[in-house]
mmCIF file of C-alpha atoms in Angstrom:
data_model
loop_
_atom_site.group_PDB
_atom_site.id
_atom_site.type_symbol
_atom_site.label_atom_id
_atom_site.label_comp_id
_atom_site.label_asym_id
_atom_site.label_seq_id
_atom_site.Cartn_x
_atom_site.Cartn_y
_atom_site.Cartn_z
ATOM 1 C CA MET K 99 182.371 -225.192 239.014
ATOM 2 C CA SER K 100 179.845 -222.081 238.523
ATOM 3 C CA GLN K 101 181.663 -218.871 237.950
ATOM 4 C CA PRO K 102 180.183 -215.625 240.236
ATOM 5 C CA PRO K 103 178.398 -213.510 237.709
ATOM 6 C CA THR K 104 180.066 -210.088 236.413
ATOM 7 C CA PRO K 105 179.060 -207.241 237.924
ATOM 8 C CA ILE K 106 176.624 -204.794 235.484
ATOM 9 C CA PRO K 107 178.619 -201.580 235.512
ATOM 10 C CA GLN K 108 175.689 -199.051 236.688
ATOM 11 C CA THR K 109 175.779 -195.548 234.215
ATOM 12 C CA LEU K 110 174.611 -192.419 235.785
ATOM 13 C CA PRO K 111 172.261 -190.364 233.610
ATOM 14 C CA PRO K 112 173.987 -187.607 232.265
ATOM 15 C CA ILE K 113 173.735 -183.937 234.159
ATOM 16 C CA PRO K 114 171.617 -181.952 232.512
ATOM 17 C CA PRO K 115 173.522 -178.438 230.959
ATOM 18 C CA PRO K 116 172.923 -175.589 233.664
ATOM 19 C CA LEU K 117 169.456 -173.591 232.073
ATOM 20 C CA PRO K 118 170.819 -169.704 230.904
ATOM 21 C CA PRO K 119 169.883 -167.013 233.011
ATOM 22 C CA PRO K 120 166.532 -165.242 232.253
ATOM 23 C CA GLN K 121 166.852 -162.320 229.725
ATOM 24 C CA PRO K 122 165.248 -159.177 230.587
ATOM 25 C CA GLN K 123 162.395 -158.175 228.432
ATOM 26 C CA LEU K 124 161.050 -154.624 228.182
ATOM 27 C CA GLN K 125 157.312 -155.112 229.254
ATOM 28 C CA PRO K 126 154.765 -152.858 230.652
ATOM 29 C CA PRO K 127 155.079 -152.551 234.222
ATOM 30 C CA ALA K 128 152.902 -154.706 236.424
ATOM 31 C CA LEU K 129 150.810 -156.594 234.268
ATOM 32 C CA LEU K 130 147.535 -157.609 235.585
ATOM 33 C CA PRO K 131 144.728 -160.014 234.554
ATOM 34 C CA ALA K 132 142.666 -158.779 231.778
ATOM 35 C CA ASN K 133 139.424 -159.052 234.110
ATOM 36 C CA ARG K 134 139.815 -156.024 235.550
ATOM 37 C CA GLU K 135 137.104 -153.779 237.191
ATOM 38 C CA TYR K 136 137.394 -150.445 236.142
ATOM 39 C CA ARG K 137 136.564 -147.258 238.051
ATOM 40 C CA LYS K 138 134.360 -144.815 236.575
ATOM 41 C CA GLY K 139 133.254 -141.192 237.226
ATOM 42 C CA ASN K 140 135.315 -137.780 237.923
ATOM 43 C CA TRP K 141 139.137 -138.237 237.757
ATOM 44 C CA THR K 142 141.229 -137.311 240.852
ATOM 45 C CA ILE K 143 143.552 -135.113 241.427
ATOM 46 C CA GLN K 144 146.166 -138.112 242.087
ATOM 47 C CA GLU K 145 145.052 -140.233 239.271
ATOM 48 C CA THR K 146 145.288 -137.264 236.780
ATOM 49 C CA LEU K 147 148.916 -136.830 238.401
ATOM 50 C CA THR K 148 149.315 -141.128 237.342
ATOM 51 C CA LEU K 149 148.619 -140.558 234.054
ATOM 52 C CA ILE K 150 150.209 -137.623 233.315
ATOM 53 C CA THR K 151 153.353 -139.460 234.812
ATOM 54 C CA ALA K 152 152.380 -142.533 233.035
ATOM 55 C CA LYS K 153 152.250 -140.711 229.106
ATOM 56 C CA LYS K 154 156.021 -138.893 230.274
ATOM 57 C CA LEU K 155 157.510 -142.300 230.524
ATOM 58 C CA ASP K 156 155.651 -143.622 227.758
ATOM 59 C CA ASP K 157 156.997 -141.169 225.771
ATOM 60 C CA GLU K 158 160.746 -141.289 227.349
ATOM 61 C CA ARG K 159 160.539 -145.110 226.585
ATOM 62 C CA ARG K 160 159.332 -144.655 222.895
ATOM 63 C CA SER K 161 162.329 -141.977 222.024
ATOM 64 C CA LYS K 162 165.042 -144.209 223.385
ATOM 65 C CA PRO K 163 167.319 -145.066 220.424
ATOM 66 C CA SER K 164 167.972 -148.514 221.985
ATOM 67 C CA ILE K 165 164.705 -149.887 221.713
ATOM 68 C CA PRO K 166 163.482 -150.648 218.380
ATOM 69 C CA SER K 167 160.826 -148.792 216.895
ATOM 70 C CA THR K 168 158.362 -151.200 215.808
ATOM 71 C CA SER K 169 154.940 -149.728 214.243
ATOM 72 C CA LYS K 170 152.102 -150.425 217.025
ATOM 73 C CA PRO K 171 148.568 -149.156 216.813
ATOM 74 C CA GLY K 172 147.866 -146.557 219.650
ATOM 75 C CA GLU K 173 145.253 -149.294 221.437
ATOM 76 C CA LEU K 174 148.578 -151.001 222.253
ATOM 77 C CA ARG K 175 151.001 -147.544 223.369
ATOM 78 C CA TRP K 176 147.683 -146.754 225.585
ATOM 79 C CA LYS K 177 147.664 -150.561 227.250
ATOM 80 C CA TRP K 178 151.171 -149.853 228.697
ATOM 81 C CA VAL K 179 149.750 -146.458 230.214
ATOM 82 C CA GLU K 180 147.085 -148.359 231.333
ATOM 83 C CA ASN K 181 149.011 -151.035 232.970
ATOM 84 C CA TYR K 182 151.361 -148.044 234.699
ATOM 85 C CA CYS K 183 148.284 -146.503 236.010
ATOM 86 C CA TRP K 184 146.775 -149.826 237.218
ATOM 87 C CA ALA K 185 149.862 -150.527 239.277
ATOM 88 C CA HIS K 186 150.169 -147.097 241.231
ATOM 89 C CA GLY K 187 146.259 -147.110 241.921
ATOM 90 C CA CYS K 188 144.428 -145.506 239.059
ATOM 91 C CA PHE K 189 142.027 -148.240 238.358
ATOM 92 C CA ARG K 190 141.153 -146.686 234.483
ATOM 93 C CA SER K 191 141.100 -148.630 231.523
ATOM 94 C CA GLN K 192 143.016 -147.345 228.014
ATOM 95 C CA ASN K 193 140.276 -145.825 226.490
ATOM 96 C CA GLN K 194 139.350 -143.929 229.241
ATOM 97 C CA CYS K 195 143.392 -143.136 229.921
ATOM 98 C CA ASN K 196 143.245 -141.501 225.973
ATOM 99 C CA ASP K 197 139.922 -139.797 226.275
ATOM 100 C CA LYS K 198 141.531 -138.104 229.513
ATOM 101 C CA TRP K 199 144.478 -137.030 228.139
ATOM 102 C CA ASP K 200 143.235 -135.753 225.056
ATOM 103 C CA ASN K 201 140.923 -133.624 227.616
ATOM 104 C CA LEU K 202 144.113 -132.514 229.399
ATOM 105 C CA LEU K 203 146.009 -131.501 226.198
ATOM 106 C CA ARG K 204 142.905 -129.076 225.303
ATOM 107 C CA ASP K 205 142.465 -127.458 228.539
ATOM 108 C CA TYR K 206 145.983 -126.964 229.032
ATOM 109 C CA LYS K 207 146.630 -125.460 225.707
ATOM 110 C CA LYS K 208 143.456 -123.341 226.559
ATOM 111 C CA VAL K 209 144.675 -122.009 229.809
ATOM 112 C CA ARG K 210 148.794 -121.580 228.168
ATOM 113 C CA GLU K 211 146.935 -118.949 225.748
ATOM 114 C CA TYR K 212 145.207 -117.485 228.528
ATOM 115 C CA GLN K 213 147.773 -116.945 230.240
ATOM 116 C CA SER K 214 150.095 -115.513 227.821
ATOM 117 C CA ARG K 215 147.535 -112.884 226.543
ATOM 118 C CA SER K 216 146.676 -111.988 230.090
ATOM 119 C CA ASN K 217 150.310 -111.138 231.298
ATOM 120 C CA ALA K 218 150.821 -109.255 227.970
ATOM 121 C CA SER K 219 147.462 -107.141 228.698
ATOM 122 C CA ASP K 220 147.265 -105.853 232.284
ATOM 123 C CA SER K 221 143.292 -106.087 231.931
ATOM 124 C CA SER K 222 142.549 -109.426 232.030
ATOM 125 C CA PRO K 223 143.260 -111.250 235.459
ATOM 126 C CA SER K 224 144.774 -114.315 236.007
ATOM 127 C CA TYR K 225 143.646 -117.749 235.506
ATOM 128 C CA TRP K 226 144.592 -118.819 238.655
ATOM 129 C CA THR K 227 143.160 -115.570 240.604
ATOM 130 C CA MET K 228 139.918 -116.288 238.601
ATOM 131 C CA ASP K 229 136.647 -118.395 240.409
ATOM 132 C CA ARG K 230 134.622 -120.904 238.827
ATOM 133 C CA GLN K 231 132.075 -118.164 236.896
ATOM 134 C CA GLN K 232 134.592 -116.126 235.420
ATOM 135 C CA ARG K 233 136.376 -119.157 234.172
ATOM 136 C CA LYS K 234 132.984 -120.126 232.488
ATOM 137 C CA PHE K 235 132.984 -116.457 230.996
ATOM 138 C CA TYR K 236 135.861 -116.385 229.610
ATOM 139 C CA ASN K 237 135.542 -120.019 228.229
ATOM 140 C CA LEU K 238 138.219 -121.816 230.276
ATOM 141 C CA PRO K 239 138.174 -125.055 232.156
ATOM 142 C CA SER K 240 136.762 -124.542 235.060
ATOM 143 C CA ASN K 241 138.594 -127.258 237.503
ATOM 144 C CA MET K 242 142.791 -127.020 236.054
ATOM 145 C CA SER K 243 144.666 -127.335 239.484
ATOM 146 C CA PRO K 244 148.372 -125.923 239.580
ATOM 147 C CA ASP K 245 150.203 -129.171 239.919
ATOM 148 C CA VAL K 246 148.350 -130.393 236.880
ATOM 149 C CA PHE K 247 149.491 -127.852 234.324
ATOM 150 C CA GLU K 248 152.580 -127.940 235.937
ATOM 151 C CA ALA K 249 153.352 -131.406 235.331
ATOM 152 C CA LEU K 250 151.288 -130.891 231.479
ATOM 153 C CA ASN K 251 153.647 -128.181 230.988
ATOM 154 C CA GLU K 252 156.722 -130.417 231.934
ATOM 155 C CA VAL K 253 155.458 -133.183 229.496
ATOM 156 C CA VAL K 254 154.735 -130.802 226.619
ATOM 157 C CA GLN K 255 158.231 -129.229 227.366
ATOM 158 C CA ARG K 256 160.136 -132.086 227.556
ATOM 159 C CA ARG K 257 158.377 -133.521 223.728
ATOM 160 C CA TYR K 258 159.185 -130.275 222.300
ATOM 161 C CA HIS K 259 162.434 -130.028 223.300
ATOM 162 C CA ASN K 260 163.318 -133.520 221.975
ATOM 163 C CA ILE K 261 162.709 -132.420 218.618
ATOM 164 C CA PRO K 262 165.296 -130.996 216.545
ATOM 165 C CA GLN K 263 164.355 -127.584 216.226
ATOM 166 C CA SER K 264 166.903 -126.825 213.912
ATOM 167 C CA LEU K 265 166.208 -129.431 211.138
ATOM 168 C CA PRO K 266 163.627 -128.230 208.390
ATOM 169 C CA PRO K 267 160.889 -130.677 207.613
ATOM 170 C CA SER K 268 161.401 -134.016 206.493
ATOM 171 C CA GLN K 269 161.286 -133.700 202.588
ATOM 172 C CA GLN K 270 162.912 -130.750 202.822
ATOM 173 C CA GLN K 271 166.140 -132.161 205.280
ATOM 174 C CA HIS K 272 166.054 -135.161 203.024
ATOM 175 C CA GLN K 273 166.472 -133.007 199.850
ATOM 176 C CA HIS K 274 169.038 -131.277 201.837
ATOM 177 C CA GLN K 275 170.911 -134.294 202.753
ATOM 178 C CA GLN K 276 170.773 -135.329 198.751
ATOM 179 C CA GLN K 277 172.284 -132.021 197.812
ATOM 180 C CA GLU K 278 175.375 -131.955 199.669
ATOM 181 C CA GLN K 279 176.120 -135.568 198.591
ATOM 182 C CA GLN K 280 175.960 -134.606 195.193
ATOM 183 C CA GLN K 281 178.111 -131.411 195.855
ATOM 184 C CA GLN K 282 180.814 -133.869 197.739
ATOM 185 C CA LEU K 283 180.905 -136.062 195.086
ATOM 186 C CA SER K 284 181.399 -133.369 192.387
ATOM 187 C CA VAL K 285 184.219 -131.830 194.113
ATOM 188 C CA ALA K 286 185.616 -135.035 194.837
ATOM 189 C CA VAL K 287 185.354 -136.012 191.394
ATOM 190 C CA ALA K 288 186.763 -132.844 190.046
ATOM 191 C CA ALA K 289 189.525 -133.041 192.200
ATOM 192 C CA SER K 290 190.549 -136.449 191.404
ATOM 193 C CA PRO K 291 191.252 -137.257 194.783
ATOM 194 C CA PRO K 292 192.935 -141.178 195.532
ATOM 195 C CA PRO K 293 190.391 -144.139 196.303
ATOM 196 C CA GLU K 294 191.286 -144.157 200.106
ATOM 197 C CA THR K 295 190.523 -140.256 200.195
ATOM 198 C CA THR K 296 187.299 -140.491 198.838
ATOM 199 C CA ARG K 297 186.023 -143.628 200.842
ATOM 200 C CA GLU K 298 187.026 -141.444 203.722
ATOM 201 C CA SER K 299 185.046 -138.462 202.528
ATOM 202 C CA LEU K 300 182.206 -140.359 201.905
ATOM 203 C CA PRO K 301 180.479 -141.528 205.210
ATOM 204 C CA GLU K 302 180.265 -137.969 206.538
ATOM 205 C CA PRO K 303 176.543 -137.534 204.895
ATOM 206 C CA VAL K 304 175.726 -141.208 205.959
ATOM 207 C CA MET K 305 176.463 -140.616 209.674
ATOM 208 C CA ASP K 306 174.313 -137.805 209.759
ATOM 209 C CA LEU K 307 171.480 -140.290 208.373
ATOM 210 C CA PRO K 308 169.924 -141.450 211.910
ATOM 211 C CA ALA K 309 169.586 -137.917 213.168
ATOM 212 C CA VAL K 310 167.178 -137.305 210.194
ATOM 213 C CA SER K 311 165.218 -140.802 211.057
ATOM 214 C CA GLU K 312 164.818 -139.477 214.377
ATOM 215 C CA GLY K 313 163.605 -136.103 213.679
ATOM 216 C CA SER K 314 161.522 -137.792 211.153
ATOM 217 C CA GLU K 315 160.316 -140.688 213.397
ATOM 218 C CA SER K 316 159.220 -137.835 216.036
ATOM 219 C CA SER K 317 157.709 -135.786 213.453
ATOM 220 C CA ALA K 318 155.606 -138.593 212.452
ATOM 221 C CA THR K 319 155.250 -139.492 216.021
ATOM 222 C CA GLU K 320 153.780 -136.316 216.511
ATOM 223 C CA SER K 321 151.871 -136.174 213.181
ATOM 224 C CA SER K 322 150.057 -139.936 213.684
ATOM 225 C CA ASP K 323 149.295 -138.127 217.775
ATOM 226 C CA LYS K 324 147.550 -135.335 215.885
ATOM 227 C CA LEU K 325 145.676 -137.541 213.336
ATOM 228 C CA ASP K 326 144.728 -139.184 216.034
ATOM 229 C CA THR K 327 143.236 -136.368 217.933
ATOM 230 C CA GLY K 328 141.455 -135.192 215.017
ATOM 231 C CA THR K 329 139.997 -138.661 214.418
ATOM 232 C CA LYS K 330 138.398 -138.471 217.634
ATOM 233 C CA ARG K 331 137.294 -134.836 217.404
ATOM 234 C CA ARG K 332 135.496 -136.123 214.026
ATOM 235 C CA LYS K 333 133.998 -138.653 216.285
ATOM 236 C CA VAL K 334 133.265 -136.837 218.938
ATOM 237 C CA ARG K 335 131.286 -134.216 216.575
ATOM 238 C CA ASN K 336 129.572 -137.400 215.018
ATOM 239 C CA ILE K 337 128.301 -138.737 218.359
ATOM 240 C CA GLY K 338 127.357 -134.860 218.951
ATOM 241 C CA ALA K 339 125.460 -134.701 215.944
ATOM 242 C CA SER K 340 123.640 -138.470 216.407
ATOM 243 C CA ILE K 341 122.721 -138.178 219.885
ATOM 244 C CA LYS K 342 121.131 -134.761 219.346
ATOM 245 C CA HIS K 343 119.433 -136.340 216.411
ATOM 246 C CA SER K 344 118.119 -139.171 218.501
ATOM 247 C CA ALA K 345 117.222 -136.805 221.290
ATOM 248 C CA SER K 346 114.538 -134.602 218.686
ATOM 249 C CA ILE K 347 113.333 -137.890 217.895
ATOM 250 C CA LEU K 348 112.834 -139.430 220.971
ATOM 251 C CA ALA K 349 110.859 -135.737 222.180
ATOM 252 C CA GLN K 350 108.709 -136.050 219.120
ATOM 253 C CA THR K 351 107.847 -139.398 219.600
ATOM 254 C CA ILE K 352 106.850 -138.335 223.396
ATOM 255 C CA ARG K 353 105.013 -135.553 222.250
ATOM 256 C CA ASN K 354 102.867 -137.771 219.884
ATOM 257 C CA CYS K 355 102.539 -140.338 222.881
ATOM 258 C CA GLU K 356 101.289 -137.652 225.294
ATOM 259 C CA GLU K 357 98.705 -136.235 222.037
ATOM 260 C CA LYS K 358 97.277 -139.807 221.599
ATOM 261 C CA LYS K 359 97.229 -139.717 225.207
ATOM 262 C CA ASP K 360 94.835 -136.630 225.583
ATOM 263 C CA LYS K 361 93.107 -137.956 222.591
ATOM 264 C CA ARG K 362 92.337 -141.387 224.102
ATOM 265 C CA HIS K 363 91.290 -139.654 227.315
ATOM 266 C CA GLN K 364 88.822 -137.806 225.151
ATOM 267 C CA GLU K 365 87.421 -140.472 223.250
ATOM 268 C CA MET K 366 86.980 -142.148 226.687
ATOM 269 C CA MET K 367 85.341 -139.489 228.258
ATOM 270 C CA GLU K 368 82.636 -138.705 225.486
ATOM 271 C CA ILE K 369 81.871 -142.616 225.505
ATOM 272 C CA GLU K 370 81.810 -142.673 229.407
ATOM 273 C CA GLN K 371 78.961 -139.638 229.064
ATOM 274 C CA ARG K 372 77.430 -141.433 226.449
ATOM 275 C CA ARG K 373 76.934 -144.469 228.669
ATOM 276 C CA LEU K 374 75.129 -142.226 231.413
ATOM 277 C CA GLN K 375 72.773 -141.140 228.720
ATOM 278 C CA LEU K 376 71.589 -144.618 227.749
ATOM 279 C CA GLU K 377 71.652 -145.524 231.272
ATOM 280 C CA GLU K 378 69.079 -142.198 232.276
ATOM 281 C CA ALA K 379 66.990 -142.960 229.303
ATOM 282 C CA ARG K 380 66.515 -146.302 230.157
ATOM 283 C CA ASN K 381 65.638 -145.688 233.726
ATOM 284 C CA GLU K 382 62.906 -143.247 232.324
ATOM 285 C CA VAL K 383 61.163 -145.969 230.179
ATOM 286 C CA ASN K 384 61.790 -148.685 233.257
ATOM 287 C CA ARG K 385 59.777 -145.512 235.449
ATOM 288 C CA GLU K 386 57.094 -144.712 232.819
ATOM 289 C CA GLY K 387 56.649 -148.416 231.948
ATOM 290 C CA MET K 388 56.092 -149.205 236.113
ATOM 291 C CA ALA K 389 54.043 -145.960 236.011
ATOM 292 C CA ASN K 390 51.657 -147.480 233.016
ATOM 293 C CA LEU K 391 51.754 -150.664 234.988
ATOM 294 C CA ALA K 392 50.516 -150.010 238.036
ATOM 295 C CA MET K 393 47.627 -147.118 235.870
ATOM 296 C CA ALA K 394 46.230 -150.415 234.376
ATOM 297 C CA VAL K 395 46.031 -152.749 237.159
ATOM 298 C CA THR K 396 44.137 -149.400 238.945
ATOM 299 C CA LYS K 397 41.573 -149.446 235.956
ATOM 300 C CA LEU K 398 41.642 -152.821 235.763
ATOM 301 C CA SER K 399 40.262 -153.590 239.349
ATOM 302 C CA THR K 400 37.836 -150.688 239.041
ATOM 303 C CA ALA K 401 36.194 -152.437 236.087
ATOM 304 C CA ILE K 402 35.934 -155.732 238.441
ATOM 305 C CA GLN K 403 34.209 -154.142 240.742
ATOM 306 C CA SER K 404 31.998 -152.155 238.973
ATOM 307 C CA LEU K 405 31.078 -155.506 237.496
ATOM 308 C CA ILE K 406 30.697 -157.462 240.276
ATOM 309 C CA SER K 407 28.268 -154.789 241.465
ATOM 310 C CA ASP K 408 26.415 -154.701 238.495
ATOM 311 C CA GLN K 409 25.972 -158.372 239.025
ATOM 312 C CA THR K 410 24.767 -158.346 242.466
#
């Protein structure tokens, strides 16, 4: 007798482990596709305020100690600003944002310095009471609005207060820290403390080092911004000189073309005059030839008639 087939055990596929929750990543807001159509032309007040807000948030983002400070070029920093502006209705590129920010800082400094002088002297009118012609007369920006000025003032003051004012420059600060460490070590050796006391007294200068790094980092950021601004100004001056040189060459070329055109027109007039003179001379020769031919025919007919009359 045949035995019934033994049942094959069914093995269930292993249950995959649950996926870990996605880790939050710091990234620029509202990343959009790279093929963007940027707006050109003059900046509106709303676009300017959006740019100022984006720059303020970018400064706060880069100044947080929790975020590791990686040395990124200025192009990537302004890409973050571009993404923020694009997400808030300001469709400008990172180069436009960078140039506009430099222009805003330059105009802000002019207005702030003039206002400080105007407040100290009663003879100078306030910037906000002047019209466009008066602002141009004092070599001031003609379209700075109070909202933009207040927003810029807030950003500049926030950046100024974030820098530790009591600290000297970075090199002097490092030297000062080294001197303090040497003094503490000399005092510790002279007093001959136990090893535990020495180990407890040493970490104090080490705890002050992060403040030094933060101050040096902020000063390095300010110096890099100033260096970028100076480099951009040199580029603008070089571009202006090149444009001026090209404009002079273009004007000289146009002048030479006009002179050659006048000379060619004069030559064409002389050639036309010569052609008319030749045409008139040829017509005169033709008239004289026809007159001589008619005279010869008349003489010939007269001679024939006289010959016929003589024969008869």
